[in-house]
Amino acid sequence: MYTQGLDSLGKECVHTAASDTAALEARFQSKVDADEKIEPKDWMPEAYRHTLIRQISQHAHSEIVGMLPEGNWIARAPTLRRKAVLIAKVQDEGGHGMYLYSAAETLGIEREQMLEQLLAGTAKYSSIFNYPTLTWADIGAIGWLVDGAAIMNQIPICRCSYGPYARAMVRICKEESFHQRQGFEIMLALARGTPEQQAMAQDALNRWWWPSIMMFGPSDTESKHTAQSMRWKIKRFTNDELRQKFIDITAPQAEFLGLKIPDPQLHRDEGSEHYRFGTIDWSEFQAVLQGNGPCNRERLEARRHAHAEGGWVREAAAAHAEKQRARAAQAA
Ligand code: FAQ
């Protein structure tokens, strides 16, 4: 499946005059319109390549930085079973980052370059991971809300126009859906627990609700990339459409848990079947994007420290690869 369509435009492109970019673009767009996948060796507009590198690398960084808030609770999970599940989940997120860095590499960027951008603080990652995990209920809220929002955003990416990204998302979404359920199950246990546990669950919902709905990005009127990304079928729905779908699904779940979403204006609009919600504080979102969220500095510091500590592993892996290469050359 991976090689389907490889070179289908690439070879042709070699013989096509550079001045004929418009024809190549038209051919590229008709392929996208026909829901055919674009593969790494196919001709693609530079802006398409650039948009994908931007989005996939930001997505990969989000998975890697996203390990930190939950990692904070591995040593403090309340039971052995909860600890084992949390370790597995955090490890899954690391794996998602690796698939995504690999998908981005097919576009001609090196993994080291992407990591440098993250560590230098010049690359974005999801705003949500700049909030602290203060209690065990936060681990439930992250699974339920953050993974829930991630799935809502990522299921459509399984159908995105770029083959390697679309295929990477299939497995990621299966794992995210399991993560969402484990988070909801933590919330359910707390919501059915003692008054103190119920209060802890409500407090976590109070703190994670608004940042979770900000994960979908700026409103459509402010989103600079959505229109073009929809034409290229990198995005299949707009930020506001996905946010609305998430709220429509999540509000009844909160009711089931007996928890109150911290939005006095939230109500079901009987006419449209959608939940209407209050105004999002976009100044908070912008502050987090500019590096001034509650944990931005802490998160980058943790990644820089981990990268420095892992230096010997990278050196050992490179030395091993070199040894293997030398042995193979000798045997040939
Ligand atoms: N945080 O024009 P748009 C997860 C930036 S993975 C930070 O709307 P676009 C798994 C945006 O990059 C979560 N920055 O942009 C997990 C752009 O900046 P630029 C990550 C944001 O790309 C769970 C600017 O604002 N998921 O949770 C955010 O069309 C639990 C203008 O915005 C993905 O990355 C934000 N929330 O739409 C892990 C999914 N929103 O580059 C651990 C793939 C927007 O111009 C534990 N990405 N920005 O400087 C996407 O679907 C899209 O990139 C959007 C943004 C929807 C995030």
Short mmCIF file of C-alpha atoms and ligand atoms in Angstrom, two decimals:
data_model
loop_
_atom_site.label_atom_id
_atom_site.label_comp_id
_atom_site.label_asym_id
_atom_site.label_seq_id
_atom_site.Cartn_x
_atom_site.Cartn_y
_atom_site.Cartn_z
CA MET A 1 0.00 0.00 0.00
CA TYR A 2 2.82 2.35 0.94
CA THR A 3 4.35 2.35 -2.52
CA GLN A 4 1.07 2.83 -4.37
CA GLY A 5 1.34 5.89 -6.52
CA LEU A 6 5.06 6.43 -5.84
CA ASP A 7 6.67 8.29 -8.70
CA SER A 8 3.36 8.61 -10.52
CA LEU A 9 4.01 12.31 -10.98
CA GLY A 10 7.64 12.35 -9.89
CA LYS A 11 9.10 10.74 -13.06
CA GLU A 12 6.90 12.79 -15.29
CA CYS A 13 8.01 15.85 -13.42
CA VAL A 14 11.65 15.36 -14.46
CA HIS A 15 10.68 15.80 -18.11
CA THR A 16 8.28 18.66 -17.55
CA ALA A 17 9.50 22.20 -18.07
CA ALA A 18 9.90 24.07 -14.80
CA SER A 19 7.78 26.84 -16.24
CA ASP A 20 4.83 24.47 -16.37
CA THR A 21 4.24 24.62 -12.62
CA ALA A 22 0.62 25.58 -13.16
CA ALA A 23 -0.03 22.32 -15.02
CA LEU A 24 1.69 20.33 -12.29
CA GLU A 25 -0.35 22.10 -9.67
CA ALA A 26 -3.57 21.41 -11.54
CA ARG A 27 -2.65 17.73 -11.83
CA PHE A 28 -1.73 17.61 -8.14
CA GLN A 29 -5.01 19.26 -7.13
CA SER A 30 -7.09 16.93 -9.31
CA LYS A 31 -5.42 13.98 -7.59
CA VAL A 32 -6.28 15.45 -4.21
CA ASP A 33 -9.84 16.16 -5.35
CA ALA A 34 -10.19 12.53 -6.48
CA ASP A 35 -9.13 11.39 -2.98
CA GLU A 36 -5.94 9.78 -4.25
CA LYS A 37 -3.01 9.77 -1.84
CA ILE A 38 0.05 11.95 -2.41
CA GLU A 39 3.21 9.91 -1.77
CA PRO A 40 6.72 11.12 -0.83
CA LYS A 41 8.18 10.94 -4.36
CA ASP A 42 5.18 12.55 -6.05
CA TRP A 43 5.42 16.14 -7.22
CA MET A 44 3.85 18.49 -4.69
CA PRO A 45 3.71 22.27 -4.30
CA GLU A 46 6.41 23.55 -1.95
CA ALA A 47 3.75 25.20 0.19
CA TYR A 48 1.99 21.83 0.61
CA ARG A 49 5.27 20.21 1.68
CA HIS A 50 5.97 23.09 4.06
CA THR A 51 2.47 22.95 5.60
CA LEU A 52 2.78 19.22 6.19
CA ILE A 53 6.23 19.53 7.77
CA ARG A 54 4.86 22.28 10.03
CA GLN A 55 1.75 20.36 11.09
CA ILE A 56 3.30 16.88 11.41
CA SER A 57 6.34 18.11 13.34
CA GLN A 58 4.13 20.16 15.69
CA HIS A 59 2.00 17.08 16.13
CA ALA A 60 5.07 14.90 16.87
CA HIS A 61 6.40 17.44 19.39
CA SER A 62 2.96 17.47 21.08
CA GLU A 63 3.09 13.72 21.59
CA ILE A 64 6.59 13.89 23.08
CA VAL A 65 5.97 16.91 25.32
CA GLY A 66 2.55 15.37 26.09
CA MET A 67 4.31 12.55 27.94
CA LEU A 68 5.43 14.96 30.66
CA PRO A 69 2.20 15.96 32.45
CA GLU A 70 1.11 12.34 32.85
CA GLY A 71 4.66 11.10 33.50
CA ASN A 72 4.46 13.25 36.61
CA TRP A 73 1.95 10.76 38.10
CA ILE A 74 3.57 7.41 37.24
CA ALA A 75 5.32 7.20 40.60
CA ARG A 76 2.16 8.32 42.44
CA ALA A 77 -0.60 6.32 40.71
CA PRO A 78 -2.94 4.99 43.41
CA THR A 79 -2.67 1.25 42.59
CA LEU A 80 -0.29 -1.08 40.78
CA ARG A 81 -2.89 -1.59 38.02
CA ARG A 82 -3.29 2.17 37.52
CA LYS A 83 0.49 2.54 37.42
CA ALA A 84 0.92 -0.21 34.80
CA VAL A 85 -1.81 1.30 32.62
CA LEU A 86 -0.36 4.80 32.90
CA ILE A 87 3.15 3.63 32.02
CA ALA A 88 1.73 1.90 28.93
CA LYS A 89 -0.19 5.02 27.91
CA VAL A 90 2.78 7.35 28.28
CA GLN A 91 4.90 4.90 26.31
CA ASP A 92 2.24 4.86 23.55
CA GLU A 93 2.49 8.66 23.29
CA GLY A 94 6.26 8.34 22.82
CA GLY A 95 5.60 5.82 20.03
CA HIS A 96 3.17 8.23 18.34
CA GLY A 97 5.88 10.88 18.35
CA MET A 98 8.27 8.44 16.64
CA TYR A 99 5.77 7.50 13.87
CA LEU A 100 5.09 11.16 13.28
CA TYR A 101 8.75 12.20 13.11
CA SER A 102 9.21 9.37 10.58
CA ALA A 103 6.24 10.61 8.53
CA ALA A 104 7.69 14.15 8.55
CA GLU A 105 11.11 12.81 7.47
CA THR A 106 9.54 11.51 4.23
CA LEU A 107 9.08 15.18 3.30
CA GLY A 108 12.81 15.88 3.38
CA ILE A 109 13.47 17.19 6.87
CA GLU A 110 15.85 15.48 9.31
CA ARG A 111 14.63 14.41 12.74
CA GLU A 112 17.59 16.22 14.35
CA GLN A 113 16.45 19.45 12.73
CA MET A 114 12.94 19.07 14.14
CA LEU A 115 14.31 18.29 17.60
CA GLU A 116 16.61 21.30 17.45
CA GLN A 117 13.60 23.50 16.68
CA LEU A 118 11.70 22.05 19.65
CA LEU A 119 14.61 22.43 22.06
CA ALA A 120 15.38 25.95 20.84
CA GLY A 121 11.77 26.90 21.59
CA THR A 122 11.06 27.91 17.98
CA ALA A 123 8.64 25.03 17.22
CA LYS A 124 5.09 24.89 18.49
CA TYR A 125 3.48 21.99 20.33
CA SER A 126 -0.08 21.72 21.60
CA SER A 127 -1.05 24.41 24.11
CA ILE A 128 -2.71 21.79 26.35
CA PHE A 129 0.57 20.35 27.59
CA ASN A 130 1.54 23.60 29.29
CA TYR A 131 -0.89 23.02 32.16
CA PRO A 132 0.06 21.26 35.42
CA THR A 133 -1.27 17.91 36.68
CA LEU A 134 -2.08 18.72 40.31
CA THR A 135 -4.09 15.67 41.42
CA TRP A 136 -4.74 12.08 40.32
CA ALA A 137 -8.07 13.26 38.84
CA ASP A 138 -6.06 15.27 36.30
CA ILE A 139 -4.89 11.96 34.82
CA GLY A 140 -8.54 10.97 34.35
CA ALA A 141 -9.35 14.38 32.88
CA ILE A 142 -6.44 14.19 30.42
CA GLY A 143 -7.53 10.77 29.14
CA TRP A 144 -11.18 11.74 28.93
CA LEU A 145 -10.86 15.28 27.58
CA VAL A 146 -7.40 15.66 26.02
CA ASP A 147 -7.29 12.26 24.34
CA GLY A 148 -10.99 12.72 23.52
CA ALA A 149 -10.23 16.01 21.75
CA ALA A 150 -7.16 14.48 20.11
CA ILE A 151 -9.27 11.64 18.62
CA MET A 152 -11.90 14.05 17.35
CA ASN A 153 -9.18 16.02 15.57
CA GLN A 154 -7.16 13.01 14.39
CA ILE A 155 -9.75 10.55 13.01
CA PRO A 156 -10.24 12.80 9.96
CA ILE A 157 -6.43 12.91 9.49
CA CYS A 158 -6.59 9.14 8.73
CA ARG A 159 -8.18 10.34 5.46
CA CYS A 160 -5.77 13.20 4.82
CA SER A 161 -4.23 13.53 1.37
CA TYR A 162 -0.63 12.73 2.36
CA GLY A 163 -0.18 8.94 2.46
CA PRO A 164 2.46 8.53 5.21
CA TYR A 165 0.62 10.89 7.58
CA ALA A 166 -2.76 9.26 6.92
CA ARG A 167 -1.38 5.76 7.51
CA ALA A 168 0.48 6.73 10.70
CA MET A 169 -2.78 8.10 12.10
CA VAL A 170 -4.67 4.81 11.81
CA ARG A 171 -2.76 3.09 14.61
CA ILE A 172 -2.43 6.29 16.62
CA CYS A 173 -6.20 6.75 16.65
CA LYS A 174 -6.80 3.17 17.81
CA GLU A 175 -4.46 3.74 20.73
CA GLU A 176 -5.89 7.19 21.53
CA SER A 177 -9.36 5.71 21.69
CA PHE A 178 -8.17 3.23 24.33
CA HIS A 179 -6.53 6.13 26.20
CA GLN A 180 -9.78 8.07 26.18
CA ARG A 181 -11.64 5.14 27.73
CA GLN A 182 -9.07 4.64 30.49
CA GLY A 183 -9.38 8.35 31.34
CA PHE A 184 -13.17 8.17 31.42
CA GLU A 185 -12.95 5.08 33.63
CA ILE A 186 -10.75 6.96 36.12
CA MET A 187 -13.28 9.81 36.16
CA LEU A 188 -16.14 7.34 36.63
CA ALA A 189 -14.43 5.70 39.62
CA LEU A 190 -13.89 9.12 41.22
CA ALA A 191 -17.37 10.38 40.37
CA ARG A 192 -18.88 7.27 42.01
CA GLY A 193 -16.49 7.57 44.98
CA THR A 194 -16.40 9.54 48.23
CA PRO A 195 -17.43 13.23 48.37
CA GLU A 196 -13.69 14.10 48.40
CA GLN A 197 -13.09 12.05 45.25
CA GLN A 198 -16.11 13.63 43.55
CA ALA A 199 -14.78 17.09 44.44
CA MET A 200 -11.38 16.15 43.02
CA ALA A 201 -12.99 15.01 39.73
CA GLN A 202 -15.01 18.24 39.51
CA ASP A 203 -11.92 20.35 40.22
CA ALA A 204 -10.00 18.57 37.42
CA LEU A 205 -12.88 19.16 34.99
CA ASN A 206 -12.98 22.84 36.02
CA ARG A 207 -9.29 23.27 35.19
CA TRP A 208 -9.07 21.14 32.02
CA TRP A 209 -12.31 22.02 30.23
CA TRP A 210 -11.42 25.34 28.62
CA PRO A 211 -7.81 24.40 27.73
CA SER A 212 -9.19 21.20 26.11
CA ILE A 213 -11.55 23.05 23.83
CA MET A 214 -8.72 25.45 22.92
CA MET A 215 -6.77 22.44 21.59
CA PHE A 216 -8.78 22.67 18.35
CA GLY A 217 -7.00 25.91 17.56
CA PRO A 218 -8.19 29.47 16.90
CA SER A 219 -11.73 30.13 15.68
CA ASP A 220 -12.23 29.69 11.93
CA THR A 221 -12.25 33.44 11.39
CA GLU A 222 -8.76 33.67 12.98
CA SER A 223 -7.26 30.45 11.60
CA LYS A 224 -4.70 31.39 8.95
CA HIS A 225 -4.09 27.89 7.58
CA THR A 226 -7.53 26.22 7.56
CA ALA A 227 -8.84 27.33 4.16
CA GLN A 228 -5.78 26.16 2.24
CA SER A 229 -5.37 22.98 4.30
CA MET A 230 -9.02 22.09 3.55
CA ARG A 231 -8.42 22.58 -0.20
CA TRP A 232 -5.43 20.25 0.05
CA LYS A 233 -7.43 17.80 2.23
CA ILE A 234 -4.82 17.92 4.95
CA LYS A 235 -7.69 19.08 7.12
CA ARG A 236 -11.16 17.60 6.52
CA PHE A 237 -13.03 19.77 9.03
CA THR A 238 -12.43 23.26 10.34
CA ASN A 239 -11.29 24.00 13.90
CA ASP A 240 -14.77 25.21 14.92
CA GLU A 241 -16.52 22.21 13.37
CA LEU A 242 -14.35 19.78 15.32
CA ARG A 243 -14.67 21.82 18.54
CA GLN A 244 -18.47 21.70 18.21
CA LYS A 245 -18.47 17.93 17.57
CA PHE A 246 -16.29 17.41 20.65
CA ILE A 247 -18.56 19.50 22.87
CA ASP A 248 -21.68 17.74 21.54
CA ILE A 249 -20.21 14.36 22.46
CA THR A 250 -18.60 15.34 25.75
CA ALA A 251 -21.39 17.35 27.41
CA PRO A 252 -23.67 14.28 27.86
CA GLN A 253 -20.69 12.30 29.18
CA ALA A 254 -20.18 14.94 31.90
CA GLU A 255 -23.88 14.65 32.75
CA PHE A 256 -23.52 10.87 33.03
CA LEU A 257 -20.60 11.38 35.42
CA GLY A 258 -22.69 13.81 37.47
CA LEU A 259 -20.10 16.55 36.89
CA LYS A 260 -20.73 20.13 35.84
CA ILE A 261 -18.92 21.65 32.89
CA PRO A 262 -17.62 25.06 34.05
CA ASP A 263 -19.53 27.08 31.46
CA PRO A 264 -22.75 28.74 32.68
CA GLN A 265 -23.80 29.36 29.07
CA LEU A 266 -23.55 25.73 27.97
CA HIS A 267 -26.95 24.41 26.94
CA ARG A 268 -28.48 22.07 24.40
CA ASP A 269 -30.06 23.96 21.53
CA GLU A 270 -33.14 21.82 20.85
CA GLY A 271 -33.56 23.28 17.35
CA SER A 272 -30.11 22.36 16.10
CA GLU A 273 -29.29 19.45 18.46
CA HIS A 274 -25.97 21.14 19.24
CA TYR A 275 -24.67 22.38 22.57
CA ARG A 276 -24.16 26.14 22.59
CA PHE A 277 -21.22 27.31 24.66
CA GLY A 278 -19.76 30.48 26.19
CA THR A 279 -16.95 32.67 24.91
CA ILE A 280 -13.47 31.19 24.85
CA ASP A 281 -10.76 33.30 26.50
CA TRP A 282 -8.46 33.59 23.48
CA SER A 283 -6.06 35.82 25.40
CA GLU A 284 -5.19 32.79 27.56
CA PHE A 285 -4.62 30.70 24.40
CA GLN A 286 -2.37 33.35 22.89
CA ALA A 287 -0.38 33.70 26.12
CA VAL A 288 0.26 29.94 26.18
CA LEU A 289 1.32 29.99 22.50
CA GLN A 290 3.73 32.81 23.23
CA GLY A 291 5.45 30.71 25.90
CA ASN A 292 3.70 32.21 28.92
CA GLY A 293 1.46 29.33 30.01
CA PRO A 294 1.75 27.90 33.52
CA CYS A 295 4.35 25.23 32.54
CA ASN A 296 5.94 26.27 29.19
CA ARG A 297 9.39 26.84 30.69
CA GLU A 298 9.25 23.69 32.81
CA ARG A 299 8.26 21.54 29.81
CA LEU A 300 11.08 22.77 27.57
CA GLU A 301 13.57 22.46 30.41
CA ALA A 302 12.49 18.83 30.96
CA ARG A 303 12.91 18.05 27.24
CA ARG A 304 16.35 19.72 27.10
CA HIS A 305 17.46 17.80 30.18
CA ALA A 306 16.19 14.47 28.75
CA HIS A 307 17.92 15.17 25.43
CA ALA A 308 21.25 15.90 27.15
CA GLU A 309 20.91 12.82 29.40
CA GLY A 310 20.18 10.67 26.33
CA GLY A 311 23.34 11.77 24.50
CA TRP A 312 25.22 8.56 25.38
CA VAL A 313 22.36 6.43 23.96
CA ARG A 314 22.52 8.24 20.62
CA GLU A 315 26.32 7.88 20.54
CA ALA A 316 26.14 4.17 21.41
CA ALA A 317 23.47 3.55 18.73
CA ALA A 318 25.57 5.38 16.11
CA ALA A 319 28.70 3.42 17.11
CA HIS A 320 26.75 0.14 16.89
CA ALA A 321 25.37 1.05 13.44
CA GLU A 322 28.89 1.91 12.29
CA LYS A 323 30.22 -1.45 13.54
CA GLN A 324 27.43 -3.29 11.71
CA ARG A 325 28.18 -1.36 8.52
CA ALA A 326 31.92 -2.15 8.74
CA ARG A 327 31.19 -5.86 9.35
CA ALA A 328 28.81 -6.01 6.39
CA ALA A 329 31.39 -4.27 4.17
CA GLN A 330 34.08 -6.77 5.26
CA ALA A 331 31.81 -9.76 4.56
CA ALA A 332 30.88 -8.46 1.07
N1 FAQ B 1 -1.60 24.66 20.43
O1 FAQ B 1 -4.29 28.29 11.29
P1 FAQ B 1 -4.37 27.38 12.46
C1 FAQ B 1 -2.42 14.81 21.58
C2 FAQ B 1 -1.18 27.20 16.02
S1 FAQ B 1 -1.74 15.45 20.17
C3 FAQ B 1 -0.51 25.24 19.90
O2 FAQ B 1 -5.71 26.92 12.87
P2 FAQ B 1 -3.64 24.69 11.63
C4 FAQ B 1 -2.12 13.40 21.92
C5 FAQ B 1 -0.97 26.57 14.65
O3 FAQ B 1 0.01 25.57 14.71
C6 FAQ B 1 -2.28 17.15 20.16
N2 FAQ B 1 -0.53 25.87 18.68
O4 FAQ B 1 -3.37 26.13 12.23
C7 FAQ B 1 -1.87 13.25 23.35
C8 FAQ B 1 -0.59 27.76 13.84
O5 FAQ B 1 0.75 28.13 14.17
P3 FAQ B 1 1.92 28.40 13.02
C9 FAQ B 1 -1.77 17.84 18.96
C10 FAQ B 1 -1.72 25.87 18.03
O6 FAQ B 1 -2.36 23.96 11.62
C11 FAQ B 1 -2.91 13.17 24.25
C12 FAQ B 1 -1.45 28.87 14.43
O7 FAQ B 1 -1.78 28.44 15.75
N3 FAQ B 1 -2.55 17.49 17.81
O8 FAQ B 1 -3.10 15.50 22.22
C13 FAQ B 1 -2.87 25.27 18.54
O9 FAQ B 1 -4.41 24.76 10.38
C14 FAQ B 1 -2.65 13.03 25.62
C15 FAQ B 1 -2.70 29.14 13.60
O10 FAQ B 1 -3.67 28.06 13.72
C16 FAQ B 1 -2.17 17.83 16.57
O11 FAQ B 1 -1.14 18.43 16.37
C17 FAQ B 1 -2.78 24.64 19.79
N4 FAQ B 1 -3.83 24.06 20.37
O12 FAQ B 1 -4.62 24.00 12.73
C18 FAQ B 1 -0.55 13.18 23.82
C19 FAQ B 1 -3.10 17.37 15.46
N5 FAQ B 1 -3.87 25.45 17.64
O13 FAQ B 1 2.39 27.04 12.61
C20 FAQ B 1 -0.30 13.03 25.19
C21 FAQ B 1 -2.65 17.83 14.11
C22 FAQ B 1 -3.36 26.15 16.61
O14 FAQ B 1 1.27 29.15 11.90
C23 FAQ B 1 -1.37 12.96 26.09
N6 FAQ B 1 -2.74 19.26 13.93
N7 FAQ B 1 -2.07 26.41 16.86
O15 FAQ B 1 2.97 29.16 13.73
C24 FAQ B 1 -3.85 19.91 13.52
O16 FAQ B 1 -4.90 19.32 13.31
C25 FAQ B 1 -3.75 21.39 13.27
O17 FAQ B 1 -2.39 21.72 13.16
C26 FAQ B 1 -4.42 22.27 14.37
C27 FAQ B 1 -4.17 23.73 14.05
C28 FAQ B 1 -5.92 22.01 14.40
C29 FAQ B 1 -3.83 21.96 15.76
#
